[in-house]
């Protein structure tokens, strides 16, 4: 027997491609929320639309480079399964990264300081992994979690990435 989407039947080829999107999200969320939280502490978060778009573009550039590192080099160097769909990965990152940055900015303003952002977001990674639908069947989740899970960019990002690159 050969597994359909995990022919090597390895843990790394099953978990890492999905968790990579979660790692990108959590590091970017924490970084953006902490920086915006620092701005909120000093009152620098009050800015115009053009300033916020520039900030989000700057955050997104860092996140996009991180995503390119994962999809372009790490998956290749470690020989993780990939569907030879670099165009799909680029389009995915073009939507996924700005969504994370915008959520991080909103959370940073909402938390109001940098320490609280790190304290809260540090403990959300594991629940986000379970509700994303790759390690635990989404159908087995309670109804409130089925709706709540779509508030996190990782849910759609992981599902899209697995379909574009691994399946």
Short mmCIF file of N, CA and C in Angstrom, two decimals:
data_model
loop_
_atom_site.label_atom_id
_atom_site.label_comp_id
_atom_site.label_asym_id
_atom_site.label_seq_id
_atom_site.Cartn_x
_atom_site.Cartn_y
_atom_site.Cartn_z
N UNK A 1 0.83 -1.19 0.00
CA UNK A 1 0.00 0.00 0.00
C UNK A 1 0.87 1.25 0.00
N UNK A 2 0.45 2.24 -0.78
CA UNK A 2 1.15 3.52 -0.83
C UNK A 2 0.14 4.61 -0.52
N UNK A 3 0.48 5.44 0.46
CA UNK A 3 -0.41 6.55 0.82
C UNK A 3 -0.52 7.52 -0.34
N UNK A 4 -1.72 8.02 -0.59
CA UNK A 4 -1.97 8.86 -1.75
C UNK A 4 -1.20 10.17 -1.72
N UNK A 5 -1.30 10.92 -0.62
CA UNK A 5 -0.66 12.24 -0.56
C UNK A 5 0.57 12.26 0.33
N UNK A 6 1.00 11.09 0.83
CA UNK A 6 2.20 10.99 1.66
C UNK A 6 2.91 9.70 1.27
N UNK A 7 3.50 9.64 0.05
CA UNK A 7 4.06 8.38 -0.45
C UNK A 7 5.23 7.87 0.39
N UNK A 8 5.97 8.73 1.06
CA UNK A 8 7.07 8.27 1.90
C UNK A 8 6.59 7.87 3.28
N UNK A 9 5.32 8.18 3.59
CA UNK A 9 4.70 7.89 4.87
C UNK A 9 5.52 8.43 6.03
N UNK A 10 6.15 9.58 5.82
CA UNK A 10 6.97 10.20 6.85
C UNK A 10 6.21 11.29 7.57
N UNK A 11 6.62 11.52 8.80
CA UNK A 11 5.99 12.55 9.62
C UNK A 11 6.29 13.94 9.06
N UNK A 12 7.53 14.13 8.63
CA UNK A 12 7.92 15.44 8.10
C UNK A 12 7.16 15.82 6.86
N UNK A 13 6.98 14.88 5.95
CA UNK A 13 6.29 15.21 4.70
C UNK A 13 4.79 15.38 4.92
N UNK A 14 4.29 14.91 6.05
CA UNK A 14 2.88 15.10 6.38
C UNK A 14 2.64 16.41 7.13
N UNK A 15 3.50 16.72 8.09
CA UNK A 15 3.26 17.84 8.99
C UNK A 15 3.90 19.14 8.53
N UNK A 16 5.14 19.08 8.09
CA UNK A 16 5.90 20.31 7.83
C UNK A 16 5.27 21.21 6.77
N UNK A 17 4.79 20.70 5.63
CA UNK A 17 4.20 21.62 4.66
C UNK A 17 3.01 22.41 5.21
N UNK A 18 2.23 21.82 6.09
CA UNK A 18 1.10 22.55 6.68
C UNK A 18 1.56 23.47 7.80
N UNK A 19 2.46 22.97 8.64
CA UNK A 19 2.91 23.76 9.78
C UNK A 19 3.75 24.95 9.32
N UNK A 20 4.38 24.86 8.16
CA UNK A 20 5.17 25.98 7.65
C UNK A 20 4.30 27.23 7.51
N UNK A 21 3.07 27.06 7.02
CA UNK A 21 2.16 28.21 6.90
C UNK A 21 1.79 28.75 8.27
N UNK A 22 1.64 27.88 9.24
CA UNK A 22 1.33 28.32 10.61
C UNK A 22 2.52 29.04 11.23
N UNK A 23 3.74 28.57 10.95
CA UNK A 23 4.94 29.24 11.46
C UNK A 23 5.05 30.64 10.87
N UNK A 24 4.82 30.74 9.57
CA UNK A 24 4.85 32.06 8.92
C UNK A 24 3.82 32.97 9.56
N UNK A 25 2.61 32.45 9.77
CA UNK A 25 1.56 33.27 10.35
C UNK A 25 1.91 33.71 11.77
N UNK A 26 2.33 32.79 12.61
CA UNK A 26 2.54 33.14 14.01
C UNK A 26 3.71 34.11 14.18
N UNK A 27 4.81 33.90 13.46
CA UNK A 27 5.94 34.82 13.60
C UNK A 27 5.57 36.20 13.09
N UNK A 28 4.86 36.25 11.98
CA UNK A 28 4.45 37.54 11.43
C UNK A 28 3.41 38.21 12.31
N UNK A 29 2.44 37.44 12.80
CA UNK A 29 1.42 38.00 13.69
C UNK A 29 2.06 38.59 14.94
N UNK A 30 2.96 37.82 15.57
CA UNK A 30 3.60 38.31 16.79
C UNK A 30 4.45 39.54 16.52
N UNK A 31 5.22 39.50 15.44
CA UNK A 31 6.08 40.64 15.13
C UNK A 31 5.29 41.91 14.84
N UNK A 32 4.27 41.79 14.00
CA UNK A 32 3.47 42.96 13.64
C UNK A 32 2.70 43.47 14.86
N UNK A 33 2.08 42.56 15.60
CA UNK A 33 1.29 42.98 16.77
C UNK A 33 2.18 43.62 17.83
N UNK A 34 3.39 43.11 18.00
CA UNK A 34 4.29 43.71 18.99
C UNK A 34 4.74 45.10 18.54
N UNK A 35 5.06 45.27 17.26
CA UNK A 35 5.50 46.59 16.79
C UNK A 35 4.35 47.60 16.84
N UNK A 36 3.18 47.18 16.39
CA UNK A 36 2.03 48.08 16.44
C UNK A 36 1.63 48.35 17.89
N UNK A 37 1.78 47.34 18.76
CA UNK A 37 1.53 47.56 20.19
C UNK A 37 2.48 48.59 20.78
N UNK A 38 3.74 48.56 20.34
CA UNK A 38 4.70 49.57 20.77
C UNK A 38 4.28 50.95 20.28
N UNK A 39 3.80 51.01 19.03
CA UNK A 39 3.31 52.29 18.51
C UNK A 39 2.09 52.76 19.30
N UNK A 40 1.23 51.83 19.69
CA UNK A 40 0.04 52.20 20.46
C UNK A 40 0.43 52.73 21.82
N UNK A 41 1.47 52.17 22.43
CA UNK A 41 1.93 52.66 23.73
C UNK A 41 2.38 54.11 23.65
N UNK A 42 3.02 54.47 22.53
CA UNK A 42 3.55 55.82 22.40
C UNK A 42 2.65 56.76 21.61
N UNK A 43 1.49 56.26 21.17
CA UNK A 43 0.54 57.10 20.44
C UNK A 43 0.85 57.25 18.96
N UNK A 44 1.80 56.47 18.43
CA UNK A 44 2.17 56.57 17.02
C UNK A 44 1.26 55.75 16.12
N UNK A 45 0.31 55.04 16.69
CA UNK A 45 -0.59 54.23 15.86
C UNK A 45 -1.65 55.06 15.16
N UNK A 46 -1.81 56.29 15.59
CA UNK A 46 -2.78 57.17 14.92
C UNK A 46 -2.12 57.77 13.68
N UNK A 47 -2.50 57.26 12.53
CA UNK A 47 -1.90 57.70 11.28
C UNK A 47 -2.97 57.64 10.19
N UNK A 48 -2.67 58.23 9.08
CA UNK A 48 -3.61 58.24 7.96
C UNK A 48 -3.62 56.92 7.21
N UNK A 49 -4.52 56.84 6.26
CA UNK A 49 -4.67 55.62 5.47
C UNK A 49 -3.40 55.32 4.68
N UNK A 50 -2.81 56.34 4.08
CA UNK A 50 -1.60 56.14 3.29
C UNK A 50 -0.46 55.61 4.16
N UNK A 51 -0.34 56.10 5.38
CA UNK A 51 0.70 55.63 6.28
C UNK A 51 0.48 54.17 6.65
N UNK A 52 -0.76 53.82 6.92
CA UNK A 52 -1.06 52.43 7.29
C UNK A 52 -0.86 51.50 6.10
N UNK A 53 -1.20 51.93 4.90
CA UNK A 53 -0.96 51.10 3.73
C UNK A 53 0.54 50.88 3.52
N UNK A 54 1.33 51.92 3.76
CA UNK A 54 2.78 51.79 3.66
C UNK A 54 3.34 50.85 4.72
N UNK A 55 2.81 50.96 5.93
CA UNK A 55 3.24 50.05 6.99
C UNK A 55 2.90 48.61 6.65
N UNK A 56 1.68 48.39 6.17
CA UNK A 56 1.26 47.03 5.81
C UNK A 56 2.09 46.49 4.65
N UNK A 57 2.45 47.35 3.71
CA UNK A 57 3.30 46.93 2.60
C UNK A 57 4.68 46.52 3.11
N UNK A 58 5.21 47.29 4.05
CA UNK A 58 6.51 46.94 4.64
C UNK A 58 6.46 45.62 5.39
N UNK A 59 5.43 45.44 6.20
CA UNK A 59 5.25 44.16 6.92
C UNK A 59 5.10 43.02 5.93
N UNK A 60 4.31 43.24 4.89
CA UNK A 60 4.05 42.19 3.91
C UNK A 60 5.31 41.80 3.15
N UNK A 61 6.19 42.75 2.91
CA UNK A 61 7.43 42.44 2.21
C UNK A 61 8.27 41.45 3.00
N UNK A 62 8.37 41.68 4.31
CA UNK A 62 9.12 40.75 5.17
C UNK A 62 8.44 39.38 5.16
N UNK A 63 7.14 39.36 5.28
CA UNK A 63 6.41 38.09 5.28
C UNK A 63 6.50 37.37 3.95
N UNK A 64 6.46 38.12 2.86
CA UNK A 64 6.55 37.52 1.53
C UNK A 64 7.92 36.87 1.34
N UNK A 65 8.97 37.53 1.80
CA UNK A 65 10.32 36.95 1.70
C UNK A 65 10.42 35.67 2.52
N UNK A 66 9.80 35.67 3.68
CA UNK A 66 9.77 34.47 4.51
C UNK A 66 9.03 33.34 3.80
N UNK A 67 7.90 33.65 3.20
CA UNK A 67 7.15 32.65 2.46
C UNK A 67 7.93 32.11 1.27
N UNK A 68 8.65 32.99 0.58
CA UNK A 68 9.48 32.54 -0.54
C UNK A 68 10.60 31.63 -0.07
N UNK A 69 11.13 31.90 1.11
CA UNK A 69 12.17 31.03 1.67
C UNK A 69 11.61 29.62 1.89
N UNK A 70 10.43 29.53 2.47
CA UNK A 70 9.83 28.22 2.71
C UNK A 70 9.48 27.51 1.41
N UNK A 71 8.69 28.17 0.57
CA UNK A 71 8.22 27.52 -0.66
C UNK A 71 9.34 27.33 -1.68
N UNK A 72 10.28 28.25 -1.71
CA UNK A 72 11.30 28.20 -2.74
C UNK A 72 12.52 27.39 -2.39
N UNK A 73 12.97 27.44 -1.13
CA UNK A 73 14.21 26.77 -0.81
C UNK A 73 14.06 25.65 0.21
N UNK A 74 13.38 25.89 1.31
CA UNK A 74 13.30 24.88 2.37
C UNK A 74 12.59 23.62 1.90
N UNK A 75 11.45 23.77 1.23
CA UNK A 75 10.75 22.58 0.75
C UNK A 75 11.62 21.81 -0.25
N UNK A 76 12.35 22.52 -1.10
CA UNK A 76 13.21 21.88 -2.08
C UNK A 76 14.42 21.23 -1.40
N UNK A 77 15.10 21.97 -0.51
CA UNK A 77 16.31 21.45 0.13
C UNK A 77 16.03 20.25 1.02
N UNK A 78 14.88 20.24 1.69
CA UNK A 78 14.53 19.13 2.57
C UNK A 78 13.72 18.06 1.85
N UNK A 79 13.47 18.27 0.57
CA UNK A 79 12.74 17.32 -0.28
C UNK A 79 11.35 17.00 0.26
N UNK A 80 10.64 18.04 0.69
CA UNK A 80 9.25 17.85 1.09
C UNK A 80 8.38 17.80 -0.16
N UNK A 81 7.25 17.12 -0.09
CA UNK A 81 6.40 17.03 -1.28
C UNK A 81 5.95 18.41 -1.75
N UNK A 82 6.01 18.59 -3.04
CA UNK A 82 5.55 19.84 -3.63
C UNK A 82 5.00 19.53 -5.00
N UNK A 83 3.96 20.23 -5.36
CA UNK A 83 3.26 19.93 -6.60
C UNK A 83 3.76 20.67 -7.80
N UNK A 84 4.95 21.26 -7.74
CA UNK A 84 5.52 21.99 -8.87
C UNK A 84 4.55 23.07 -9.35
N UNK A 85 4.02 23.81 -8.41
CA UNK A 85 3.08 24.87 -8.73
C UNK A 85 3.58 26.19 -8.12
N UNK A 86 4.71 26.70 -8.60
CA UNK A 86 5.24 27.93 -8.00
C UNK A 86 4.34 29.15 -8.22
N UNK A 87 3.64 29.19 -9.34
CA UNK A 87 2.71 30.30 -9.58
C UNK A 87 1.57 30.31 -8.57
N UNK A 88 1.04 29.15 -8.27
CA UNK A 88 -0.02 29.05 -7.26
C UNK A 88 0.47 29.45 -5.89
N UNK A 89 1.71 29.08 -5.56
CA UNK A 89 2.29 29.45 -4.26
C UNK A 89 2.46 30.97 -4.16
N UNK A 90 2.88 31.60 -5.25
CA UNK A 90 3.05 33.05 -5.24
C UNK A 90 1.72 33.77 -5.07
N UNK A 91 0.69 33.28 -5.75
CA UNK A 91 -0.64 33.88 -5.60
C UNK A 91 -1.16 33.67 -4.18
N UNK A 92 -0.96 32.48 -3.65
CA UNK A 92 -1.36 32.21 -2.27
C UNK A 92 -0.69 33.18 -1.31
N UNK A 93 0.62 33.35 -1.44
CA UNK A 93 1.35 34.27 -0.56
C UNK A 93 0.89 35.71 -0.75
N UNK A 94 0.52 36.08 -1.96
CA UNK A 94 0.08 37.45 -2.23
C UNK A 94 -1.20 37.79 -1.47
N UNK A 95 -2.01 36.80 -1.17
CA UNK A 95 -3.23 37.04 -0.39
C UNK A 95 -3.04 36.72 1.09
N UNK A 96 -2.28 35.67 1.37
CA UNK A 96 -2.11 35.18 2.74
C UNK A 96 -1.32 36.16 3.62
N UNK A 97 -0.22 36.65 3.11
CA UNK A 97 0.66 37.52 3.90
C UNK A 97 -0.01 38.85 4.27
N UNK A 98 -0.63 39.59 3.35
CA UNK A 98 -1.29 40.83 3.76
C UNK A 98 -2.44 40.61 4.75
N UNK A 99 -3.13 39.47 4.64
CA UNK A 99 -4.20 39.17 5.60
C UNK A 99 -3.63 39.00 7.00
N UNK A 100 -2.49 38.33 7.10
CA UNK A 100 -1.85 38.15 8.40
C UNK A 100 -1.38 39.50 8.95
N UNK A 101 -0.78 40.31 8.10
CA UNK A 101 -0.26 41.61 8.55
C UNK A 101 -1.39 42.52 9.02
N UNK A 102 -2.50 42.52 8.31
CA UNK A 102 -3.64 43.34 8.72
C UNK A 102 -4.20 42.85 10.05
N UNK A 103 -4.32 41.54 10.22
CA UNK A 103 -4.79 41.00 11.50
C UNK A 103 -3.81 41.34 12.62
N UNK A 104 -2.53 41.23 12.36
CA UNK A 104 -1.52 41.59 13.37
C UNK A 104 -1.60 43.05 13.77
N UNK A 105 -1.84 43.93 12.80
CA UNK A 105 -1.96 45.36 13.11
C UNK A 105 -3.20 45.63 13.95
N UNK A 106 -4.31 44.99 13.60
CA UNK A 106 -5.54 45.17 14.37
C UNK A 106 -5.35 44.66 15.80
N UNK A 107 -4.73 43.50 15.94
CA UNK A 107 -4.50 42.94 17.27
C UNK A 107 -3.53 43.81 18.08
N UNK A 108 -2.51 44.35 17.42
CA UNK A 108 -1.57 45.22 18.12
C UNK A 108 -2.23 46.47 18.67
N UNK A 109 -3.13 47.07 17.89
CA UNK A 109 -3.87 48.24 18.38
C UNK A 109 -4.83 47.83 19.48
N UNK A 110 -5.48 46.68 19.31
CA UNK A 110 -6.46 46.21 20.30
C UNK A 110 -5.79 45.87 21.64
N UNK A 111 -4.64 45.16 21.58
CA UNK A 111 -3.95 44.82 22.82
C UNK A 111 -3.38 46.06 23.50
N UNK A 112 -2.90 47.00 22.72
CA UNK A 112 -2.45 48.27 23.28
C UNK A 112 -1.03 48.29 23.79
N UNK A 113 -0.38 47.15 23.94
CA UNK A 113 1.05 47.15 24.26
C UNK A 113 1.71 45.89 23.71
N UNK A 114 3.01 45.96 23.59
CA UNK A 114 3.72 44.88 22.90
C UNK A 114 3.79 43.58 23.70
N UNK A 115 3.87 43.67 25.02
CA UNK A 115 3.98 42.44 25.81
C UNK A 115 2.71 41.60 25.76
N UNK A 116 1.58 42.24 25.82
CA UNK A 116 0.31 41.51 25.79
C UNK A 116 0.13 40.77 24.47
N UNK A 117 0.57 41.38 23.39
CA UNK A 117 0.46 40.72 22.08
C UNK A 117 1.24 39.41 22.08
N UNK A 118 2.45 39.44 22.59
CA UNK A 118 3.25 38.22 22.63
C UNK A 118 2.66 37.19 23.58
N UNK A 119 2.19 37.64 24.73
CA UNK A 119 1.63 36.71 25.71
C UNK A 119 0.41 35.98 25.16
N UNK A 120 -0.44 36.67 24.46
CA UNK A 120 -1.66 36.04 23.94
C UNK A 120 -1.37 35.20 22.71
N UNK A 121 -0.62 35.73 21.76
CA UNK A 121 -0.41 35.04 20.49
C UNK A 121 0.51 33.83 20.61
N UNK A 122 1.35 33.80 21.61
CA UNK A 122 2.25 32.67 21.79
C UNK A 122 1.48 31.38 22.04
N UNK A 123 0.36 31.48 22.72
CA UNK A 123 -0.40 30.29 23.08
C UNK A 123 -1.52 29.95 22.10
N UNK A 124 -1.61 30.66 21.00
CA UNK A 124 -2.68 30.37 20.04
C UNK A 124 -2.24 29.46 18.91
N UNK A 125 -0.96 29.17 18.79
CA UNK A 125 -0.47 28.37 17.66
C UNK A 125 -1.04 26.96 17.65
N UNK A 126 -1.01 26.29 18.77
CA UNK A 126 -1.49 24.91 18.80
C UNK A 126 -3.00 24.81 18.54
N UNK A 127 -3.82 25.66 19.18
CA UNK A 127 -5.25 25.60 18.82
C UNK A 127 -5.50 25.90 17.34
N UNK A 128 -4.75 26.83 16.76
CA UNK A 128 -4.92 27.13 15.33
C UNK A 128 -4.53 25.94 14.47
N UNK A 129 -3.53 25.19 14.89
CA UNK A 129 -3.14 23.99 14.14
C UNK A 129 -4.25 22.96 14.15
N UNK A 130 -4.90 22.78 15.29
CA UNK A 130 -5.95 21.77 15.38
C UNK A 130 -7.22 22.17 14.64
N UNK A 131 -7.56 23.45 14.63
CA UNK A 131 -8.79 23.85 13.95
C UNK A 131 -8.60 24.09 12.45
N UNK A 132 -7.34 24.07 11.98
CA UNK A 132 -7.10 24.33 10.55
C UNK A 132 -7.57 23.20 9.65
N UNK A 133 -7.67 22.00 10.18
CA UNK A 133 -8.23 20.90 9.40
C UNK A 133 -7.23 19.96 8.77
N UNK A 134 -5.93 20.11 9.05
CA UNK A 134 -4.98 19.16 8.45
C UNK A 134 -4.61 18.03 9.41
N UNK A 135 -4.62 18.28 10.70
CA UNK A 135 -4.25 17.23 11.65
C UNK A 135 -5.46 16.62 12.35
N UNK A 136 -6.53 17.35 12.35
CA UNK A 136 -7.76 16.91 13.00
C UNK A 136 -8.88 17.17 12.01
N UNK A 137 -9.75 16.20 11.76
CA UNK A 137 -10.81 16.44 10.76
C UNK A 137 -11.75 17.57 11.20
N UNK A 138 -11.95 18.50 10.31
CA UNK A 138 -12.80 19.65 10.63
C UNK A 138 -14.23 19.22 10.96
N UNK A 139 -14.66 18.14 10.38
CA UNK A 139 -16.02 17.66 10.63
C UNK A 139 -16.21 17.21 12.07
N UNK A 140 -15.12 16.90 12.77
CA UNK A 140 -15.21 16.44 14.16
C UNK A 140 -15.19 17.60 15.15
N UNK A 141 -15.05 18.82 14.67
CA UNK A 141 -15.02 19.98 15.55
C UNK A 141 -16.44 20.38 15.96
N UNK A 142 -16.59 20.96 17.14
CA UNK A 142 -17.90 21.48 17.52
C UNK A 142 -18.32 22.63 16.59
N UNK A 143 -19.61 22.84 16.47
CA UNK A 143 -20.15 23.87 15.57
C UNK A 143 -19.55 25.27 15.80
N UNK A 144 -19.41 25.74 17.05
CA UNK A 144 -18.83 27.08 17.22
C UNK A 144 -17.40 27.18 16.68
N UNK A 145 -16.61 26.12 16.83
CA UNK A 145 -15.24 26.15 16.33
C UNK A 145 -15.19 26.08 14.80
N UNK A 146 -16.20 25.43 14.21
CA UNK A 146 -16.25 25.38 12.75
C UNK A 146 -16.37 26.78 12.15
N UNK A 147 -17.13 27.63 12.80
CA UNK A 147 -17.28 29.01 12.32
C UNK A 147 -16.10 29.88 12.75
N UNK A 148 -15.62 29.69 13.97
CA UNK A 148 -14.55 30.52 14.51
C UNK A 148 -13.22 30.29 13.79
N UNK A 149 -13.00 29.11 13.30
CA UNK A 149 -11.71 28.79 12.69
C UNK A 149 -11.41 29.60 11.44
N UNK A 150 -12.44 30.10 10.78
CA UNK A 150 -12.22 30.88 9.56
C UNK A 150 -11.80 32.32 9.84
N UNK A 151 -11.76 32.72 11.11
CA UNK A 151 -11.26 34.05 11.46
C UNK A 151 -9.74 34.13 11.35
N UNK A 152 -9.08 32.99 11.37
CA UNK A 152 -7.62 32.95 11.31
C UNK A 152 -7.17 32.71 9.88
N UNK A 153 -6.23 33.49 9.37
CA UNK A 153 -5.75 33.27 8.00
C UNK A 153 -5.13 31.89 7.80
N UNK A 154 -4.63 31.28 8.87
CA UNK A 154 -3.97 29.98 8.72
C UNK A 154 -4.93 28.89 8.24
N UNK A 155 -6.19 28.97 8.58
CA UNK A 155 -7.13 27.94 8.16
C UNK A 155 -7.23 27.90 6.63
N UNK A 156 -7.52 29.02 6.03
CA UNK A 156 -7.62 29.06 4.57
C UNK A 156 -6.25 28.88 3.92
N UNK A 157 -5.21 29.45 4.52
CA UNK A 157 -3.87 29.35 3.96
C UNK A 157 -3.36 27.93 3.92
N UNK A 158 -3.54 27.19 5.01
CA UNK A 158 -3.07 25.81 5.06
C UNK A 158 -3.85 24.95 4.08
N UNK A 159 -5.16 25.11 4.05
CA UNK A 159 -5.97 24.31 3.12
C UNK A 159 -5.59 24.62 1.67
N UNK A 160 -5.41 25.89 1.35
CA UNK A 160 -5.03 26.26 -0.03
C UNK A 160 -3.64 25.75 -0.37
N UNK A 161 -2.70 25.87 0.56
CA UNK A 161 -1.34 25.41 0.30
C UNK A 161 -1.28 23.90 0.08
N UNK A 162 -2.00 23.16 0.90
CA UNK A 162 -2.00 21.71 0.71
C UNK A 162 -2.59 21.32 -0.62
N UNK A 163 -3.62 22.02 -1.03
CA UNK A 163 -4.23 21.69 -2.32
C UNK A 163 -3.35 22.13 -3.51
N UNK A 164 -2.67 23.27 -3.37
CA UNK A 164 -1.84 23.78 -4.46
C UNK A 164 -0.50 23.06 -4.58
N UNK A 165 0.09 22.71 -3.46
CA UNK A 165 1.47 22.25 -3.49
C UNK A 165 1.69 20.79 -3.15
N UNK A 166 0.85 20.20 -2.34
CA UNK A 166 1.12 18.84 -1.92
C UNK A 166 0.20 17.80 -2.56
N UNK A 167 -1.03 18.15 -2.85
CA UNK A 167 -1.96 17.15 -3.37
C UNK A 167 -1.90 17.09 -4.89
#
